[in-house]
Coordinates of C-alpha atoms and ligand atoms in Angstrom, one line a residue:
M1 CA -0.1 0.0 0.1
A2 CA 1.1 3.5 -0.9
V3 CA 2.6 5.1 2.2
Q4 CA 1.3 8.8 1.0
A5 CA -2.1 9.7 2.1
L6 CA -4.3 9.9 -1.4
R7 CA -5.0 13.6 -2.4
V8 CA -8.6 14.0 -2.9
G9 CA -10.5 16.5 -5.2
V10 CA -14.0 16.8 -5.0
V11 CA -16.0 18.2 -7.8
G12 CA -19.8 19.3 -7.3
V13 CA -20.0 20.5 -3.3
G14 CA -23.8 20.5 -3.2
M15 CA -25.3 18.2 -0.5
M16 CA -23.8 15.2 -1.1
G17 CA -20.4 16.6 -2.7
A18 CA -20.2 18.5 0.2
D19 CA -20.9 15.7 3.0
H20 CA -18.2 13.9 0.9
A21 CA -15.5 16.8 1.4
E22 CA -16.1 16.4 5.1
R23 CA -16.3 12.9 5.4
I24 CA -12.4 12.6 3.6
E25 CA -11.1 15.4 5.8
R26 CA -12.7 14.0 9.2
R27 CA -13.7 10.2 9.5
I28 CA -11.8 8.6 6.6
A29 CA -7.9 6.9 7.2
G30 CA -5.3 7.3 4.3
A31 CA -6.8 10.3 2.6
S32 CA -6.9 14.1 2.3
L33 CA -8.9 16.3 0.8
V34 CA -6.9 18.8 -1.2
A35 CA -9.5 20.7 -3.6
V36 CA -13.1 21.5 -4.1
S37 CA -14.8 22.8 -7.5
D38 CA -18.2 23.8 -8.0
P39 CA -20.0 26.3 -10.3
D40 CA -21.2 28.0 -7.6
Q41 CA -18.0 29.3 -7.0
D42 CA -19.0 31.4 -3.3
R43 CA -19.8 27.6 -2.2
A44 CA -16.5 26.2 -2.9
A45 CA -14.5 28.8 -1.5
D46 CA -16.7 28.6 1.7
L47 CA -16.2 24.8 1.7
A48 CA -12.2 25.0 1.2
G49 CA -12.1 27.9 3.5
R50 CA -13.3 25.4 6.4
F51 CA -10.0 23.3 6.1
D52 CA -6.5 23.9 6.4
G53 CA -4.7 23.8 2.6
V54 CA -8.1 23.1 0.9
R55 CA -8.0 25.2 -2.7
A56 CA -10.9 26.0 -4.3
I57 CA -10.4 25.6 -8.2
A58 CA -12.8 27.1 -11.0
D59 CA -12.5 24.6 -13.9
P60 CA -13.9 21.1 -12.8
L61 CA -11.7 19.5 -15.1
A62 CA -8.3 21.7 -14.1
L63 CA -9.1 19.7 -10.6
V64 CA -8.9 16.2 -12.2
A65 CA -5.8 17.4 -14.2
D66 CA -4.1 18.7 -11.3
D67 CA -0.9 16.8 -10.2
Q68 CA -1.9 17.3 -6.6
V69 CA -4.8 15.5 -7.1
D70 CA -4.6 11.6 -7.1
A71 CA -8.0 10.8 -6.9
V72 CA -11.4 12.5 -7.3
I73 CA -14.9 12.3 -6.5
I74 CA -17.8 13.6 -8.5
A75 CA -20.9 14.7 -7.1
S76 CA -22.2 17.0 -9.8
P77 CA -25.3 16.5 -11.5
G78 CA -25.2 13.5 -13.9
F79 CA -25.3 15.8 -17.2
V80 CA -21.9 16.5 -16.5
H81 CA -20.6 13.2 -15.6
E82 CA -19.5 11.7 -18.8
E83 CA -16.5 14.4 -19.6
Q84 CA -15.8 14.7 -16.4
V85 CA -15.2 11.0 -16.0
L86 CA -13.5 10.9 -19.2
A87 CA -11.1 13.6 -17.9
C88 CA -10.3 11.0 -15.0
L89 CA -9.4 8.0 -17.2
D90 CA -7.2 10.0 -19.5
H91 CA -5.6 11.6 -16.6
G92 CA -5.2 7.8 -14.8
K93 CA -7.3 8.7 -11.9
P94 CA -9.1 6.6 -10.0
V95 CA -12.6 8.2 -9.3
L96 CA -15.7 7.4 -7.2
C97 CA -18.8 8.8 -9.7
E98 CA -21.9 9.5 -7.9
K99 CA -25.1 7.7 -9.4
P100 CA -26.3 8.1 -12.0
L101 CA -23.2 7.2 -13.9
T102 CA -24.5 9.5 -16.8
M103 CA -28.2 10.3 -18.2
D104 CA -28.0 8.0 -21.2
S105 CA -27.1 4.3 -21.8
D106 CA -24.9 5.6 -25.0
S107 CA -22.9 7.7 -23.0
S108 CA -22.5 5.6 -20.3
L109 CA -21.1 2.8 -22.4
R110 CA -18.7 5.4 -23.8
L111 CA -17.3 5.3 -20.2
V112 CA -17.1 1.6 -19.6
E113 CA -15.5 1.1 -23.4
A114 CA -13.0 4.1 -22.4
E115 CA -12.5 2.4 -19.3
A116 CA -11.6 -0.8 -20.7
R117 CA -9.4 0.7 -23.7
G118 CA -7.2 2.2 -20.4
G119 CA -6.7 -1.2 -19.5
R120 CA -6.8 -0.5 -16.2
P121 CA -10.1 -0.2 -14.0
L122 CA -10.5 3.4 -12.2
V123 CA -14.1 3.9 -12.0
Q124 CA -16.4 2.7 -8.8
V125 CA -19.9 4.3 -9.0
G126 CA -21.6 5.5 -6.0
F127 CA -24.3 2.3 -5.1
M128 CA -23.4 2.8 -1.8
R129 CA -26.1 0.4 -0.2
R130 CA -23.8 -2.5 -1.2
F131 CA -21.7 -1.0 1.5
D132 CA -24.5 -0.7 4.1
P133 CA -23.6 -3.3 7.3
E134 CA -27.4 -4.5 6.6
Y135 CA -27.5 -4.9 3.1
V136 CA -24.0 -6.7 3.1
Q137 CA -25.5 -9.3 5.9
L138 CA -28.5 -10.0 3.8
K139 CA -26.3 -10.2 0.9
R140 CA -23.9 -12.8 2.9
A141 CA -27.1 -14.8 3.9
V142 CA -28.3 -15.6 0.6
D143 CA -25.1 -16.0 -0.8
S144 CA -24.6 -18.9 1.9
G145 CA -27.7 -20.3 1.2
A146 CA -29.2 -20.0 4.4
I147 CA -32.6 -19.1 3.3
G148 CA -32.4 -21.3 0.1
R149 CA -32.5 -20.3 -3.4
L150 CA -33.6 -16.7 -3.7
L151 CA -37.0 -16.4 -5.1
L152 CA -38.3 -12.9 -4.5
V153 CA -36.8 -9.3 -3.0
H154 CA -39.1 -6.7 -2.3
N155 CA -37.8 -3.0 -2.0
T156 CA -39.3 0.0 -0.2
H157 CA -37.7 3.2 -0.9
R158 CA -39.5 6.3 0.5
N159 CA -38.5 9.6 1.1
K160 CA -40.2 12.3 3.1
D161 CA -39.6 15.4 0.0
V162 CA -38.2 16.4 -3.2
P163 CA -37.1 19.6 -4.4
E164 CA -39.6 21.9 -6.4
G165 CA -39.7 21.0 -10.3
F166 CA -39.6 17.2 -9.3
R167 CA -40.6 14.9 -12.3
S168 CA -42.1 11.6 -11.8
E169 CA -39.2 10.3 -14.5
M170 CA -36.5 11.9 -11.6
I171 CA -38.2 8.5 -9.4
V172 CA -37.0 6.3 -11.6
R173 CA -33.5 8.0 -12.3
D174 CA -32.2 9.2 -9.3
S175 CA -34.0 7.0 -6.7
M176 CA -34.9 3.6 -8.2
V177 CA -31.5 3.3 -9.9
H178 CA -30.5 2.0 -6.4
E179 CA -33.4 -0.9 -6.4
V180 CA -32.0 -1.6 -9.3
D181 CA -28.2 -1.8 -8.2
V182 CA -29.8 -3.9 -5.4
A183 CA -31.3 -6.2 -7.4
R184 CA -28.5 -7.0 -9.7
F185 CA -26.0 -7.0 -6.8
L186 CA -28.3 -9.6 -4.8
F187 CA -29.2 -11.7 -7.9
D188 CA -25.5 -11.4 -9.6
E189 CA -28.0 -11.5 -12.8
E190 CA -28.9 -8.8 -15.5
I191 CA -32.4 -7.4 -15.1
A192 CA -34.3 -8.6 -18.0
E193 CA -37.6 -6.7 -18.2
I194 CA -39.0 -3.9 -16.3
T195 CA -42.7 -2.5 -15.6
V196 CA -43.0 0.4 -13.8
H197 CA -46.7 0.8 -12.4
S198 CA -48.2 4.6 -11.5
P199 CA -50.8 3.7 -8.8
T200 CA -53.3 6.4 -7.6
P201 CA -51.0 9.3 -6.9
T202 CA -50.5 11.2 -3.4
G203 CA -52.5 14.3 -3.6
A204 CA -49.4 15.9 -2.0
Q205 CA -47.3 16.2 -5.6
P206 CA -48.2 18.9 -8.3
E207 CA -50.8 17.7 -10.8
G208 CA -48.7 15.0 -13.3
V209 CA -46.1 13.6 -10.7
V210 CA -46.6 10.3 -10.5
D211 CA -45.9 9.3 -6.9
P212 CA -45.3 6.8 -5.5
Q213 CA -44.3 4.6 -8.3
V214 CA -44.5 0.3 -8.5
A215 CA -42.0 -1.0 -10.5
L216 CA -41.7 -4.9 -11.2
F217 CA -38.1 -6.3 -12.6
T218 CA -37.7 -9.6 -14.2
M219 CA -34.1 -10.9 -13.6
A220 CA -32.6 -13.1 -16.2
G221 CA -32.9 -16.2 -14.4
G222 CA -37.0 -15.4 -13.9
A223 CA -37.1 -14.1 -10.1
I224 CA -39.0 -11.1 -9.8
V225 CA -38.0 -8.0 -7.5
T226 CA -40.6 -5.6 -6.7
S227 CA -40.0 -1.9 -5.7
E228 CA -42.2 0.5 -4.2
L229 CA -40.6 3.9 -4.7
F230 CA -42.6 7.4 -2.5
V231 CA -40.6 10.4 -2.6
K232 CA -43.1 12.7 -0.8
N233 CA -44.2 10.6 1.8
Q234 CA -44.1 13.7 3.9
V235 CA -42.6 12.0 7.1
G236 CA -39.1 10.6 6.7
Y237 CA -36.9 8.4 5.0
E238 CA -37.3 4.6 4.8
V239 CA -35.8 2.1 3.0
R240 CA -35.5 -1.6 3.4
C241 CA -35.2 -4.8 1.3
E242 CA -36.7 -8.3 1.7
A243 CA -34.9 -11.3 0.5
V244 CA -37.4 -14.4 -0.1
G245 CA -35.7 -17.6 -0.4
E246 CA -37.1 -20.9 -0.6
R247 CA -36.8 -21.5 3.1
G248 CA -36.8 -18.3 5.1
S249 CA -36.6 -14.6 4.4
V250 CA -34.1 -11.7 5.9
I251 CA -34.9 -7.6 6.0
A252 CA -32.2 -5.3 5.8
G253 CA -33.4 -1.7 7.4
A254 CA -36.1 -3.2 9.4
S255 CA -34.6 -0.9 12.4
W256 CA -34.8 2.1 10.4
S257 CA -38.4 1.6 9.2
G258 CA -41.8 3.3 10.2
L259 CA -44.0 -0.2 10.2
Y260 CA -46.9 1.2 11.8
S261 CA -46.2 4.3 13.3
T262 CA -45.3 6.5 10.2
G263 CA -47.3 9.5 10.2
I264 CA -49.0 9.0 13.5
G265 CA -48.4 11.9 16.0
E266 CA -46.3 15.0 16.0
G267 CA -43.1 15.2 14.4
G268 CA -42.9 12.2 12.1
G269 CA -42.9 8.5 12.8
S270 CA -41.4 6.5 14.8
W271 CA -40.5 2.6 15.8
G272 CA -38.2 1.5 18.6
G273 CA -35.6 4.3 17.1
S274 CA -36.4 7.2 15.4
I275 CA -36.8 7.6 12.0
P276 CA -34.8 10.4 9.6
A277 CA -35.4 12.7 7.7
D278 CA -32.7 12.8 5.5
F279 CA -30.9 9.8 3.3
R280 CA -27.3 10.9 4.6
I281 CA -28.2 10.2 8.2
R282 CA -29.6 6.7 7.4
F283 CA -26.7 5.7 5.3
E284 CA -24.3 7.7 7.1
R285 CA -22.4 4.4 8.0
A286 CA -22.7 2.7 4.5
Y287 CA -21.3 6.3 3.0
D288 CA -18.3 6.1 5.2
L289 CA -17.8 2.1 4.5
E290 CA -17.9 3.3 0.5
V291 CA -15.6 5.9 0.8
Q292 CA -13.1 4.1 2.7
A293 CA -13.4 1.0 0.8
W294 CA -12.7 3.4 -2.2
V295 CA -9.9 5.1 -0.7
D296 CA -7.8 2.1 0.3
A297 CA -8.4 0.2 -3.1
S298 CA -7.2 3.3 -4.8
R299 CA -4.1 3.4 -2.7
R300 CA -3.7 -0.4 -3.9
G301 CA -4.4 0.7 -7.8
E302 CA -7.5 -1.0 -7.5
V303 CA -11.2 -0.9 -7.6
V304 CA -14.3 -2.6 -5.7
G305 CA -17.5 -2.2 -5.5
P306 CA -19.7 -1.2 -8.3
T307 CA -18.6 -0.7 -11.4
A308 CA -18.5 1.3 -14.1
W309 CA -20.3 -1.7 -15.9
D310 CA -22.7 -1.8 -13.2
G311 CA -23.0 2.0 -13.7
Y312 CA -24.0 1.6 -17.1
A313 CA -26.4 -1.4 -16.7
A314 CA -28.4 0.7 -14.1
T315 CA -28.8 3.5 -16.8
V316 CA -30.3 1.1 -19.0
V317 CA -32.4 -0.4 -17.1
C318 CA -33.8 3.1 -15.6
T319 CA -34.1 4.3 -19.2
A320 CA -36.2 0.9 -19.9
G321 CA -37.7 2.1 -16.6
M322 CA -38.6 5.7 -17.8
E323 CA -40.2 4.5 -21.3
S324 CA -42.2 1.8 -19.4
L325 CA -43.6 4.3 -17.3
A326 CA -44.6 6.4 -20.2
K327 CA -46.5 3.9 -22.2
G328 CA -47.8 1.8 -19.6
Q329 CA -46.0 -1.2 -20.5
P330 CA -43.4 -3.8 -19.7
V331 CA -40.0 -2.9 -21.6
A332 CA -37.3 -5.7 -22.1
V333 CA -33.9 -4.5 -21.4
E334 CA -31.0 -5.1 -23.6
L335 CA -27.2 -5.4 -23.0
P336 CA -24.5 -5.6 -25.1
E337 CA -21.4 -8.0 -24.3
R338 CA -19.8 -6.7 -21.5
P339 CA -16.8 -5.3 -23.2
V340 CA -13.3 -6.5 -22.0
A341 CA -9.8 -5.0 -21.8
P342 CA -7.3 -5.6 -24.6
Ligands
ISE401 C1 -30.9 10.6 -3.9 O1 -30.5 11.1 -4.6 C2 -30.3 9.4 -3.1 O2 -29.3 9.0 -3.8 C3 -31.1 8.8 -2.3 O3 -30.5 7.8 -1.8 C4 -32.6 8.6 -2.6 O4 -33.0 7.5 -1.5 C5 -33.4 9.5 -2.8 O5 -34.6 9.4 -3.3 C6 -32.5 10.3 -3.9 O6 -33.2 11.5 -4.7

């Protein structure tokens, strides 16, 4: 392992990027924050000013190219990910890119191909549920055979609120993308078909916003995954996943769930403990473990966790999901052969 700490630059310091910058500086071993970049230069300067020796660099591509930056976290909006990840690949720098990898399948595939051409894996995608201790245990239980063959997975994913201007397809691309990755992760299989249903919408969203949504994924081997997405439940953040095998089931996230009392009484629901409103609290440990794993692997010259291919496959499934939402029909998911390094 390299003796030097990994010098990290963070591109995009909105809610998630600022959280990661703070994490690198305060909670991650073997790494230090050296630079940040954001189109809002005041925001970048404010954040940089909170830590010693951190520079705000206006141009994100200049941050990537900077010779004081060894590795990059990208937490900018998805529509600028392609050029920023490509820049990391061109400079041979490890990159942790927040989801979605990109906004459309072609650009995600271009990143997979560019990484394969470079002959060295460099991209980890920010599907942090794979690092959440409960999801890790659930995956272990499935892989150990303890519950027999995996037959069904049921996901619940509820957010308290969403920003103004939220649209129905963002539920698929920004929220359901996590369940897409969870399904592929648990089954070690691709998703063959997706149907997104639109039940009676909540009156809390503007007219025309389809919330909640219920998706059915048919896995390549025939198993079914259900995913409820409800992004304005007005109460708190609830995410859980139940895997059902031939002889038993396992749930991740039960201790963070409202179950019977969500929405009853003042100040949000509770069940044993409290239900946070914010995903950064629910998944704080997962983010810490994810970023620590990325730093450790980068210092070894490796990539662990979700790859560019996982990010690409998720983009393809979500694109099919948005088509299904619009047409009200199942849509098949087609993936090409996975590119390999020459
Ligand atoms: C957000 O971007 C996330 O990634 C959260 O994990 C998810 O729960 C939320 O719905 C997304 O908007």
